[in-house]
Coordinates of C-alpha atoms and ligand atoms in Angstrom, one line a residue:
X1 CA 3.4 0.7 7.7
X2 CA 4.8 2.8 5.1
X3 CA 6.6 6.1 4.9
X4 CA 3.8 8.1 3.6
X5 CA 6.2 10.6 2.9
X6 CA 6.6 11.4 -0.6
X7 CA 9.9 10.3 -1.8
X8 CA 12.1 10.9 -4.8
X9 CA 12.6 7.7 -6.2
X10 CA 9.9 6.5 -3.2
X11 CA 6.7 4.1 -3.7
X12 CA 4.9 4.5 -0.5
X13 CA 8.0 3.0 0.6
X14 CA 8.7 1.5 4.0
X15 CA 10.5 3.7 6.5
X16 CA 14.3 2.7 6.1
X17 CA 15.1 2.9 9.7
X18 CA 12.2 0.4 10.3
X19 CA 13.1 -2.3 7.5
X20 CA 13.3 -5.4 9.1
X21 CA 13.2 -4.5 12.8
X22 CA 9.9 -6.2 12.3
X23 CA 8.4 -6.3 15.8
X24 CA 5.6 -8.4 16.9
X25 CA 2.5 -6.8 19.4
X26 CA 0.7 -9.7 19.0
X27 CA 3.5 -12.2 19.9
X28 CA 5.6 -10.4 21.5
X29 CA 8.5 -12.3 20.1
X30 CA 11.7 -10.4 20.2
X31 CA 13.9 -13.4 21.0
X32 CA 13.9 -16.9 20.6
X33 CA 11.4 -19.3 21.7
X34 CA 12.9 -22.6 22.5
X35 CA 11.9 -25.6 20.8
X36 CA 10.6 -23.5 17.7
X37 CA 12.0 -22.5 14.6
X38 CA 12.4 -18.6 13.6
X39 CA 11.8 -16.8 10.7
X40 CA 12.6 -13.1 9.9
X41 CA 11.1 -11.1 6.8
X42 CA 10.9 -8.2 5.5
X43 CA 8.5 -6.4 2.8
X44 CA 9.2 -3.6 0.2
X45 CA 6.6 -2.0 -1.8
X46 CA 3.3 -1.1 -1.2
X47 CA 0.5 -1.9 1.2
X48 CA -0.6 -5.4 -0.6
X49 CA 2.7 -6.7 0.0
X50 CA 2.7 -6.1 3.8
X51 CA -0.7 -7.4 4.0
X52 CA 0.9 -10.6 2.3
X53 CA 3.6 -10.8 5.2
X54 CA 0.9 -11.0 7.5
X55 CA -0.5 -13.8 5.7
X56 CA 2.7 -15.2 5.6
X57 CA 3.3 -15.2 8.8
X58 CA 0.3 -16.7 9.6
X59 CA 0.7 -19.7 7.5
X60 CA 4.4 -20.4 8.8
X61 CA 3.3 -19.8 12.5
X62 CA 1.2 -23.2 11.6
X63 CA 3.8 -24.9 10.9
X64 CA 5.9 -24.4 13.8
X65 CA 8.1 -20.9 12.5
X66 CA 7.8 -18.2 15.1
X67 CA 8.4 -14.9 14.1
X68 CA 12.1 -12.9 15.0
X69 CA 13.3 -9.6 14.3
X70 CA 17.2 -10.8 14.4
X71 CA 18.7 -12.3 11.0
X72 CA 21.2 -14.1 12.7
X73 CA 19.2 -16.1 15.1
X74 CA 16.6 -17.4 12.2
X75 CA 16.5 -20.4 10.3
X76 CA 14.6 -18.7 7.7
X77 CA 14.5 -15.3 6.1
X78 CA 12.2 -14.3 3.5
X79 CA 12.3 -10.7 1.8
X80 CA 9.0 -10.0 0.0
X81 CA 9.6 -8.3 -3.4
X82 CA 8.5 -5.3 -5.5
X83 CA 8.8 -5.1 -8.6
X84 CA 7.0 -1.5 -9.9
X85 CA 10.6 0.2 -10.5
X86 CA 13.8 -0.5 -11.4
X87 CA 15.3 1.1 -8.5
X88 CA 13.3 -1.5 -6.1
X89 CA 14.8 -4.5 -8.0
X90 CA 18.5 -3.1 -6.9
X91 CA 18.1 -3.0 -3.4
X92 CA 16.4 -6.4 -3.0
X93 CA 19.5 -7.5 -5.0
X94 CA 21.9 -5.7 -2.2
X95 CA 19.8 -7.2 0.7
X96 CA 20.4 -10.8 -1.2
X97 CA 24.1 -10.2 -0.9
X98 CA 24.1 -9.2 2.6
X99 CA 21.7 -12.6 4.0
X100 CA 24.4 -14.5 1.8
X101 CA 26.9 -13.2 4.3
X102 CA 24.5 -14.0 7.4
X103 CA 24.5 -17.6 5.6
X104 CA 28.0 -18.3 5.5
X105 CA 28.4 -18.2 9.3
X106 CA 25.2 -20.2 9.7
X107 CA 24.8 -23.2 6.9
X108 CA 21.3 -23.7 7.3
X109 CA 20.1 -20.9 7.2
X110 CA 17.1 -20.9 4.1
X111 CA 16.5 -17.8 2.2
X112 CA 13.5 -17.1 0.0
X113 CA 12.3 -14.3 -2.2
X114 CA 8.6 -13.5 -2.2
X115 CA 6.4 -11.4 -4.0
X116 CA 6.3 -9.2 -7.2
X117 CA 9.9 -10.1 -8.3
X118 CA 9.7 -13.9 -8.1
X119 CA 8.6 -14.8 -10.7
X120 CA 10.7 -12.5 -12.9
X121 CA 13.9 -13.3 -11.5
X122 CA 13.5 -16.9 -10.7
X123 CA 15.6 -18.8 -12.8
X124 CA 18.6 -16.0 -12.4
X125 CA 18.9 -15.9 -8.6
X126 CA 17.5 -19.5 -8.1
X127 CA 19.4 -21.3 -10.6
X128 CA 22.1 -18.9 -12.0
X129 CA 23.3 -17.3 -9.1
X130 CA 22.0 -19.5 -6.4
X131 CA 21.5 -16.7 -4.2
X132 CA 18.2 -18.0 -2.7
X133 CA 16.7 -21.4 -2.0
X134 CA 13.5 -20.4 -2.8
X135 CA 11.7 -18.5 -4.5
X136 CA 7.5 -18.0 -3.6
X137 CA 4.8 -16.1 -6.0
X138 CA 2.4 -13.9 -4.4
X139 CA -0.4 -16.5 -5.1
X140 CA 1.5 -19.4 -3.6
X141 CA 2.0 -18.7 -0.4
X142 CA -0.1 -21.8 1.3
X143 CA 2.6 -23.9 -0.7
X144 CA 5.0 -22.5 1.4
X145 CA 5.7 -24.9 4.2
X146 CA 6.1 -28.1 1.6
X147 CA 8.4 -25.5 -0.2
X148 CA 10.5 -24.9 2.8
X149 CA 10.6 -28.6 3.9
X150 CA 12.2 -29.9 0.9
X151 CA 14.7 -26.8 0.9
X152 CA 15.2 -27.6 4.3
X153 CA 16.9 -31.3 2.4
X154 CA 19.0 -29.1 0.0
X155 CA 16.6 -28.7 -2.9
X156 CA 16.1 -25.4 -4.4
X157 CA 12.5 -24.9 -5.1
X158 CA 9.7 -22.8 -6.9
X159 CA 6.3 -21.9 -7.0
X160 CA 4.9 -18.6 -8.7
X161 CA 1.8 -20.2 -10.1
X162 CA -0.8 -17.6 -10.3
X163 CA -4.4 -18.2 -9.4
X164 CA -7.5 -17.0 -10.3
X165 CA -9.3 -18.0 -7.2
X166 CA -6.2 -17.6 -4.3
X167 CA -7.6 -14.6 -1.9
X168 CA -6.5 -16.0 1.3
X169 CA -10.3 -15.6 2.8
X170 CA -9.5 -18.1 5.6
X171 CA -6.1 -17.0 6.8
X172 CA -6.1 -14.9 10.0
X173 CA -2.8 -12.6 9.3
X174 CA -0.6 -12.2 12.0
X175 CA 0.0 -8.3 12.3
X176 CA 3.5 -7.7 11.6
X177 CA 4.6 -3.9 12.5
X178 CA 1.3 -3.0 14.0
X179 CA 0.6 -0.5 16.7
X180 CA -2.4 -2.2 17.9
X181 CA -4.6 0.5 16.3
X182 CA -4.4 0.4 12.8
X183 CA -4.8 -2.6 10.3
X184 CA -5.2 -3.8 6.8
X185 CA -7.6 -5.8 5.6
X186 CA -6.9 -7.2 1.8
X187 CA -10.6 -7.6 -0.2
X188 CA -8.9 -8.3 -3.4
X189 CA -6.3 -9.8 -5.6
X190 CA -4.5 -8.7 -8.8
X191 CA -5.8 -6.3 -11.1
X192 CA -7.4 -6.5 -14.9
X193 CA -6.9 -3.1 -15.8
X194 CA -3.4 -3.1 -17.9
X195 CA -2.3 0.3 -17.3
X196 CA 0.5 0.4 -20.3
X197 CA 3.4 0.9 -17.5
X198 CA 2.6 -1.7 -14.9
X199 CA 4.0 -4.5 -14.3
X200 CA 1.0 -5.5 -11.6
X201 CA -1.1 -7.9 -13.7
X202 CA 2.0 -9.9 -14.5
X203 CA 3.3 -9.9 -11.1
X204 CA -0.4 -10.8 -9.4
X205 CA -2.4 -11.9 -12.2
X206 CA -6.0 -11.9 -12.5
X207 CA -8.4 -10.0 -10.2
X208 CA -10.8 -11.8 -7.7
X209 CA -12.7 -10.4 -5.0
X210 CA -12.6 -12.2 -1.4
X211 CA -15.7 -12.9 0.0
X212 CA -17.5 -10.4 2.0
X213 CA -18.5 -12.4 5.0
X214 CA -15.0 -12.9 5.4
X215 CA -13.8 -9.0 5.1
X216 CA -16.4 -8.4 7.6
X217 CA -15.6 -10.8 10.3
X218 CA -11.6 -10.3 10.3
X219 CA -13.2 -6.0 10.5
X220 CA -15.0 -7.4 13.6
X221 CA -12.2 -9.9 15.4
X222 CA -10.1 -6.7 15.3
X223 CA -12.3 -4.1 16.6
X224 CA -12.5 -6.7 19.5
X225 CA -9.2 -7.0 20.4
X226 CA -8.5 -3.2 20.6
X227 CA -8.0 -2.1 16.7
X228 CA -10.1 0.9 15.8
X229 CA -9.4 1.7 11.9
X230 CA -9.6 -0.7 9.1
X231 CA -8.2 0.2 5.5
X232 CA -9.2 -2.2 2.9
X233 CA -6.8 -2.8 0.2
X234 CA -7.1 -3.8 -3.3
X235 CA -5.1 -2.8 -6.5
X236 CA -8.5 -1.0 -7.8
X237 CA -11.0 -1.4 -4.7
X238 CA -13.8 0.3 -7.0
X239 CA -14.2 -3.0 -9.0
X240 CA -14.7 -5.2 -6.2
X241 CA -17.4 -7.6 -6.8
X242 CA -18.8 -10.3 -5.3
X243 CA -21.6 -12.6 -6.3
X244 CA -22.9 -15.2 -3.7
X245 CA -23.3 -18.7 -5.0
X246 CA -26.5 -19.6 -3.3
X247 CA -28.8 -16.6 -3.1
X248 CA -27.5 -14.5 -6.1
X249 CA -26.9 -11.4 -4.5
X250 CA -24.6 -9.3 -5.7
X251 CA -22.3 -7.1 -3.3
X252 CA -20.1 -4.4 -5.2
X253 CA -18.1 -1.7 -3.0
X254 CA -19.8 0.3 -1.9
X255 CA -22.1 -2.2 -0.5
X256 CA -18.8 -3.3 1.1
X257 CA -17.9 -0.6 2.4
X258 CA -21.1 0.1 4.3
X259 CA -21.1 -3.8 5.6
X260 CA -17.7 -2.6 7.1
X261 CA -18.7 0.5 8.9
X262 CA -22.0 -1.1 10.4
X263 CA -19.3 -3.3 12.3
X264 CA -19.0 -0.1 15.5
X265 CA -19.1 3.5 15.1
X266 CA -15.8 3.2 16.7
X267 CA -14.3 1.4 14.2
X268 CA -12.6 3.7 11.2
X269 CA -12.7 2.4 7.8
X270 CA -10.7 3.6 5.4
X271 CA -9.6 1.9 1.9
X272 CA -7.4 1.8 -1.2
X273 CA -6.8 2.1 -4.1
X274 CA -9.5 4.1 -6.0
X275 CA -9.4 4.0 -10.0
X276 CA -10.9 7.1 -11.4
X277 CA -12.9 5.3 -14.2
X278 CA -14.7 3.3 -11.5
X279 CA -15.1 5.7 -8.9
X280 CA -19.2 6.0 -8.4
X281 CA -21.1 8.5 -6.8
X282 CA -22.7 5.8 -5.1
X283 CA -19.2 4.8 -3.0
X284 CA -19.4 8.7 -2.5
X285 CA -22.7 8.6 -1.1
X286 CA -21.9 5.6 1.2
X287 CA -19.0 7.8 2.8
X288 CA -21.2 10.6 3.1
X289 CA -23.5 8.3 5.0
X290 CA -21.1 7.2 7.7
X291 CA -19.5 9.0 10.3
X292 CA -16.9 6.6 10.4
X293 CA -15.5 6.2 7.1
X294 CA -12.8 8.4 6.4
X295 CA -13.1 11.3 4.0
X296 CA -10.3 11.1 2.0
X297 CA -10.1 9.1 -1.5
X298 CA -6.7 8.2 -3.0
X299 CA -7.5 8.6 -6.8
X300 CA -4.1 8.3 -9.0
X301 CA -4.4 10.5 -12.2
X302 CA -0.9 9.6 -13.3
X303 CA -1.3 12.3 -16.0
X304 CA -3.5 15.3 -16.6
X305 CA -3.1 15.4 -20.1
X306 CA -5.5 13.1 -22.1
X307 CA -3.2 11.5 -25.1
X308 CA -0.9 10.4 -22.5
X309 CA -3.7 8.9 -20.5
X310 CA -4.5 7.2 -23.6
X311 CA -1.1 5.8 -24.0
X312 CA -0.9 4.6 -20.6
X313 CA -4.3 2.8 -21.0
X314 CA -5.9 4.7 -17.9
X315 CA -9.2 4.6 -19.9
X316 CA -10.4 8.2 -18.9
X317 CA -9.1 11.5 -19.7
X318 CA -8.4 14.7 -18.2
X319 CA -12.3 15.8 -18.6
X320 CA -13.1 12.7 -16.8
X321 CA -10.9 13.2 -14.1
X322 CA -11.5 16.3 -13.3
X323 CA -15.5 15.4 -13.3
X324 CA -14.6 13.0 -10.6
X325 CA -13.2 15.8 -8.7
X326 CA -16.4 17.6 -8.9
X327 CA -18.3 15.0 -7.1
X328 CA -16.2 14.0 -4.6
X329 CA -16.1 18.2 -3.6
X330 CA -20.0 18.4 -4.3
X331 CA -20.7 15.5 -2.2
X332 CA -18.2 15.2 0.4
X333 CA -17.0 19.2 0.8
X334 CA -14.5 18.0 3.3
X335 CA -12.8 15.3 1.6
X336 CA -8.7 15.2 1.1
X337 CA -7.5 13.3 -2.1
X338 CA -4.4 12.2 -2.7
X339 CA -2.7 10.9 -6.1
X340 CA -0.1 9.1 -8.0
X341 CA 1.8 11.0 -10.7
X342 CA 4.2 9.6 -13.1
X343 CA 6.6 12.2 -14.9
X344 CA 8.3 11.5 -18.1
X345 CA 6.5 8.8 -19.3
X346 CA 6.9 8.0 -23.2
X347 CA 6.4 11.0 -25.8
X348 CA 5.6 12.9 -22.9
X349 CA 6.2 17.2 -24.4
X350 CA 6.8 20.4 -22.0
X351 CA 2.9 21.1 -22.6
X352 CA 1.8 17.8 -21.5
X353 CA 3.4 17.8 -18.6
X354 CA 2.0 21.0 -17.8
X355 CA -0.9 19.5 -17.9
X356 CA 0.0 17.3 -14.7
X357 CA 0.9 20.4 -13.5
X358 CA -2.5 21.8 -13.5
X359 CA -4.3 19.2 -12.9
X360 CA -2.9 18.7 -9.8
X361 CA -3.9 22.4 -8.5
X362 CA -7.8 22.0 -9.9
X363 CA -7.6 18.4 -8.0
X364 CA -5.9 20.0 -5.3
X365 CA -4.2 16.7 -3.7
X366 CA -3.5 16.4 -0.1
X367 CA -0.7 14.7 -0.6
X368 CA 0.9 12.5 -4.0
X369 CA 3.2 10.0 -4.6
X370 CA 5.4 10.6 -7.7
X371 CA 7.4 9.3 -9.7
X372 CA 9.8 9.4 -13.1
X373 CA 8.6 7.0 -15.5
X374 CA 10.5 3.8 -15.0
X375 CA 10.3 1.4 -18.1
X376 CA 9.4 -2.3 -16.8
X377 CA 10.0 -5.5 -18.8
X378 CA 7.2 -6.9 -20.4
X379 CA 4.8 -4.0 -19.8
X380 CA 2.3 -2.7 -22.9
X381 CA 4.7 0.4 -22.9
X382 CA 8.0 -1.5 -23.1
X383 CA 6.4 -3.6 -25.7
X384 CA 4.9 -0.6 -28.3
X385 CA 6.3 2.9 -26.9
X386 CA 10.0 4.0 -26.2
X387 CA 11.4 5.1 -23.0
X388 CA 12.3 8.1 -24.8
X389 CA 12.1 11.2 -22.4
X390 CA 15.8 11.8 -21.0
X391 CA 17.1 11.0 -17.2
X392 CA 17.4 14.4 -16.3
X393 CA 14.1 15.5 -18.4
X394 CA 12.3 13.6 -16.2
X395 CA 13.7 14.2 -12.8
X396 CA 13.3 18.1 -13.6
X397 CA 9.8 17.7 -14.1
X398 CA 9.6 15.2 -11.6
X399 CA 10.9 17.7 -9.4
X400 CA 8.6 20.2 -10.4
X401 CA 6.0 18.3 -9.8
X402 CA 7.0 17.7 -6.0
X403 CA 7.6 20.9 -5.2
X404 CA 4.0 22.2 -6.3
X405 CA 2.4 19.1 -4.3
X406 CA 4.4 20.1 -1.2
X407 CA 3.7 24.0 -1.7
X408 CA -0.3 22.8 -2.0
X409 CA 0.0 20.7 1.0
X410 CA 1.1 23.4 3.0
X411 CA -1.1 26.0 2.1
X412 CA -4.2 23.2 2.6
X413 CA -2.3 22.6 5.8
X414 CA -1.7 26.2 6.5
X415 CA -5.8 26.4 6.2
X416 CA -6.5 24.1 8.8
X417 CA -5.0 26.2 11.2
X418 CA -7.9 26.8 13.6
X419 CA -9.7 23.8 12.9
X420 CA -10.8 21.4 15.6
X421 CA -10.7 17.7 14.0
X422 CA -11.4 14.2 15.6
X423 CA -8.0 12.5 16.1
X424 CA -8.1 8.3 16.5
X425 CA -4.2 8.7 18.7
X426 CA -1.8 5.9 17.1
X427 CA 1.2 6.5 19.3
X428 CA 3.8 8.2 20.1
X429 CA 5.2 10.5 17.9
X430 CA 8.6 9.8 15.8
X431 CA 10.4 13.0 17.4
X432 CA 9.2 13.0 20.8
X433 CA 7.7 10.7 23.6
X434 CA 6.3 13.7 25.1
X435 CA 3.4 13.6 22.2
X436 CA 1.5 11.4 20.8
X437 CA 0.2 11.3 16.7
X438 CA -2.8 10.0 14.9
X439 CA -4.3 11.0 11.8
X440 CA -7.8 13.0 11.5
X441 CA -10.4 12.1 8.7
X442 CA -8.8 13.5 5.9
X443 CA -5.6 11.5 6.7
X444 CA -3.5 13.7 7.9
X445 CA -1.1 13.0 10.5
X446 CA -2.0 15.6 14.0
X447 CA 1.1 15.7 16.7
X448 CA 0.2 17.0 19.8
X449 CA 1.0 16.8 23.7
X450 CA 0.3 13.6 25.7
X451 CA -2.4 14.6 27.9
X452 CA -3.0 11.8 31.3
X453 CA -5.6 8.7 30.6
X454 CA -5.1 8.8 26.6
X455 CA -4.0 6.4 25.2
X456 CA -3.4 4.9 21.8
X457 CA -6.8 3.7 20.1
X458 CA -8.5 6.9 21.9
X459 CA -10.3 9.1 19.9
X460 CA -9.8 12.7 21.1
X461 CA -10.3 16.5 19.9
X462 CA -7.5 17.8 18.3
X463 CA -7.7 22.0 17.7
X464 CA -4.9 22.9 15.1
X465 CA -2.3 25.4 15.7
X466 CA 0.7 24.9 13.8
X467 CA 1.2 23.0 10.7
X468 CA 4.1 22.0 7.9
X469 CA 3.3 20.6 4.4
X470 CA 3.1 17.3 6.1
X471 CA 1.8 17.7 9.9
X472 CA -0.5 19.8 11.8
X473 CA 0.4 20.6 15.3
X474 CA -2.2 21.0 18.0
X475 CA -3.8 20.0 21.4
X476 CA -6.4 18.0 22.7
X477 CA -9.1 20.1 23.7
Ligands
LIG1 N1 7.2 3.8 -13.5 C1 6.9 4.7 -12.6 N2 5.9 4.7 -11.7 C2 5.1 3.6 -11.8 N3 4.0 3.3 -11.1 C3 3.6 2.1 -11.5 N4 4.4 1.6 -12.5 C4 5.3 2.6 -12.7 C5 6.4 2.7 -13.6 N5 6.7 1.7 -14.5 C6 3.4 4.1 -10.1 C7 2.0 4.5 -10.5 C8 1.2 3.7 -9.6 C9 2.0 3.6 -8.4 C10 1.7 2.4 -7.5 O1 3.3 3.4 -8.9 O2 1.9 5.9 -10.2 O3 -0.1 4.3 -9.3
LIG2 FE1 5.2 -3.4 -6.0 FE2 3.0 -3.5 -7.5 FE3 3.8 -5.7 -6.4 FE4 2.8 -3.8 -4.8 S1 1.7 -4.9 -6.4 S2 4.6 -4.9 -4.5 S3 3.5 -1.9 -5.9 S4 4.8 -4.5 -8.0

C-alpha cells in the first residue's frame, strides 16, 4: 500500500506512480456504472489512513457512491490528509489546486479533505480560500453522507469532532488498492502517548480499542475470500485493551494476537506499530508460539540517546531500548526489526546523534524510516523547545543516518544469501511480469521467476541467491 522504501523527506509514503490510480479487485470498477454516483480518493500518510479509505468507501458505497479511479468522471473526490510533516501539508495543498481545475469544467463536482489535516486547516481552505466543500475529521466519517448531501445544495460543511468511542467495529471496508492477498485490519484509534513532536493525538484524539470479536471475524471473512496475511494496525498496538462488558474478561495484545492466528495456519498475521515501553515479552512469546505470525517487530527508537528521548517524551531510554532488543533476539533469534528515526530534533549535539548512530547497529534494523525533525503546530515541542538544529545540520545527519541503515540492510541481506525462506507470493513484480514477489517472515520482499500453477496467495519455498539492501533474489525450490 505504501512505498516501503525509505525516503528522504518520505513517511512510509505511498508509491507516487500509484496515487490515485486507486483500482478496485473487489468491484472491479474502472468506469462508470450507470445510474450511480462516483467518487474518487486518494490517501497520503501512513497505513491508518488507508485503512480509513477503506472505511470510507464502505460507508459511501451505502449510500449509492461507487468507487472510480478517473477524477474527471466523479461527482466527488475526497483526498485523505496527513499531517506528521510539513512537507505533507504542501502537496495536499498542490493536489487542492489541481481538483479546483477538474472543477471548473465540471460545476458539481464536491471536493472534500479528510483526515489528519482537517481539522487544522479547516477554517482556511473551507472558509478562506474556499478551496473545498468539505472538510471530514478522522472520527467523523459515518457523518459523511448527511455532509455530502447538504454540499451537494451548495453549503460548505464540517465535521472533525473527535470521539472517544468511534472505532468503526461494524464497517466492512471496501479494499481500495488490494492485491487480493494482503490486508489491513485497524484494532485501534488515536493514541495517549504525547510523544513531544507529534501531532497524532491532536489529529485522532483519544485511544480506544475495537472490540475483539470484531478484529477476529473481519480476520476470518478475509481468509475466506482468498486473503492470506492480516496486519493489524494501531498507532501503539502494544496498549491495546479490551475489557468485555458482561463477563469481565480482559483481552490485552497479545491475547489478540493469538485470537488472530488461531483463525488458519494459512492466514499470516502481522501488526503495527510497536511502542518500546509497552513491548512485553509476553507478545514475544505469543509470536514465538505461532507459526504464522510474522517475525518481524517494527519498534521506532526515534533516538538512541536518552536526554533526547526525554525531551521527546518517549518515556524509555537508551538502556531500555536496547533491553528490548535483547528479548526480542533471545526469544525470537530470527526476528527482523525495523525503526523510525528522527534526526535533528531540538538541542540535539554531534554526540547525541551519534548515539542514533549506534544504536541503530546494536538494534541492527532491517529496515527504518527516517526523518529530519519537522516542527508541527501545537505539539509539546513547538510549545516548550525550539526548532533550533539548522536545515542542512539535520539533513547531513539525516543523511548519515540513511546511509548506515541501507549499508546494514545489505549486509543482513547479503547474509541471507543461501537461505531457504517461506514466501506467501503477492504478485507480480514492479520490474518484470516474468516474476512474481512476496515477502518472507521477516518482511522482506523475495523476487523470483514465475514458475506454472503459482499463483498469488501461494505459499512457496523461496532459496536466496542474490540480494540488494532492499530485495533478495531467488527461486522457488
Ligand atoms: N518530525 C519528523 N518526524 C516525525 N514523525 C512524527 N512526527 C514527526 C515530526 N514532527 C515520525 C516519527 C514517527 C513516524 C510515524 O513519523 O518517527 O514514528
Ligand atoms: Fe499522518 Fe499521523 Fe495522521 Fe497517519 S496518523 S496520517 S502519520 S498525521
Amino acid at each position: 500500500m505504501y512505498d516501503s522504501n525509505p525516503t528522504l523527506d518520505g513517511i512510509k509514503t505511498i508509491d507516487e506512480s500509484r496515487q490515485g490510480s486507486v483500482f478496485y479487485r473487489e468491484h472491479q470498477q474502472h468506469g462508470k456504472t450507470p445510474g450511480l454516483k462516483h467518487f474518487y480518493i486518494e490517501s497520503y500518510g501512513c497505513q491508518m489512513n488507508f485503512s480509513d479509505s477503506e472505511i470510507v468507501a464502505s460507508i459511501l458505497g451505502e449510500v449509492g457512491f461507487a468507487p472510480t479511479r478517473n477524477m474527471e468522471e466523479s461527482d466527488l473526490i475526497l483526498i485523505n490528509t496527513c499531517s506528521i510533516r510539513e512537507k505533507a501539508e504542501e502537496t495536499v495543498r498542490k493536489r487542492l489546486k489541481t481538483f479546483e481545475q477538474v472543477k471548473s469544467v465540471n460545476p458539481g463536482l464536491k471536493v472534500g479533505v479528510l483526515g489528519c489535516m482537517a481539522e487544522r486547516l479547516k477554517k482556511q481552505w473551507l472558509e478562506d480560500e474556499k478551496l473545498v466543500d468539505l472538510v471530514v475529521g478522522p472520527d467523523a466519517y459515518r457523518d459523511l453522507p448527511n455532509l455530502i448531501g447538504a454540499a451537494e445544495e451548495g453549503n460548505r460543511m464540517v465535521n472533525v469532532l473527535l470521539s472517544r468511542e468511534e472505532t468503526y467495529a461494524d464497517i466492512n471496508p471496501v479494499r481500495l488498492e488490494t492485491n487480493g492477498v494482503t490486508a489491513f485490519i485497524s484494532i485501534m484509534r488515536g493514541c495517549d502517548n504525547m510523544c513531544s513532536f507529534c501531532v497524532v493525538p491532536f489529529t485522532r484524539g483519544r485511544e480506544r480499542s475495537r472490540d475483539p470479536f470484531s478484529v477476529v471475524a473481519e480476520a476470518r471473512d478475509l481468509f475466506s475470500r482468498g486473503y492470506r496475511e492480516v496486519t493489524l494496525l494501531g498507532q501503539n498496538v502494544d496498549s491495546y485493551k479490551w475489557d468485555n462488558p458482561e463477563t469481565g474478561e480482559h483481552t490485552d495484545f497479545a491475547d489478540l494476537l493469538e485470537m488472530t492466528a488461531l483463525v488458519h495456519p494459512d492466514l499470516r498475521v502481522r501488526f503495527s506499530t510497536s511502542h518500546p515501553k509497552d513491548m512485553t515479552d509476553k507478545v514475544l512469546h505469543t509470536m514465538a508460539r505461532y507459526e504464522n505470525i510474522c517475525e518481524y517487530i517494527h519498534l521506532p527508537v526515534q533516538s538512541g540517546n536518552s536526554r533526547i528521548l526525554d525531551l521527546m517524551n518517549r518515556t524509555y531510554d537508551r538502556e531500555w531500548y536496547m533491553e528490548r532488543i535483547d528479548s526480542i533476539r533471545r526469544i525470537l533469534p530470527e526476528a527482523a526489526v525495523s525503526s523510525d528515526i528522527i534526526t535533528g530534533f531540538c538541542s540535539e549535539t554531534e554526540e547525541e546523534h551519534q548515539d542514533t548512530l549506534s544504536i541503530m547497529e546494536y538494534a541492527n534494523f532491517s529496515m527504518s524510516y527516517m526523518f529530519a525533525y519537522s516542527e508541527r503546530p501545537g505539539t509539546l515541542a513547538a510549545r516548550k523547545y525550539a526548532d533550533d538544529i539548522p536545515e542542512d545540520v539535520k539533513k547531513r545527519r539525516l543523511n548519515e543516518v540513511i546511509r548506515l541503515q541501507t549499508a546494514m540492510a545489505h549486509r543482513n541481506n547479503q547474509q541471507d544469501i543461501g537461505k531457504t525462506f517461506r514466501v506467501l507470493v503477492e504478485r507480480d513484480s514492479s520490474r518484470s511480469s516474468a516474476d512474481h514477489c512476496g515477502r518472507n517472515s521477516q518482511n522482506k520482499m523475495c523476487v523470483f521467476p514465475k514458475k506454472d500453477g503459482i499463483n498469488p496467495g501461494d505459499y512457496v519455498m523461496v532459496r536466496i541467491h542474490d540480494a540488494t539492501s532492499a530485495t533478495l533474489l531467488g527461486e522457488i525450490v
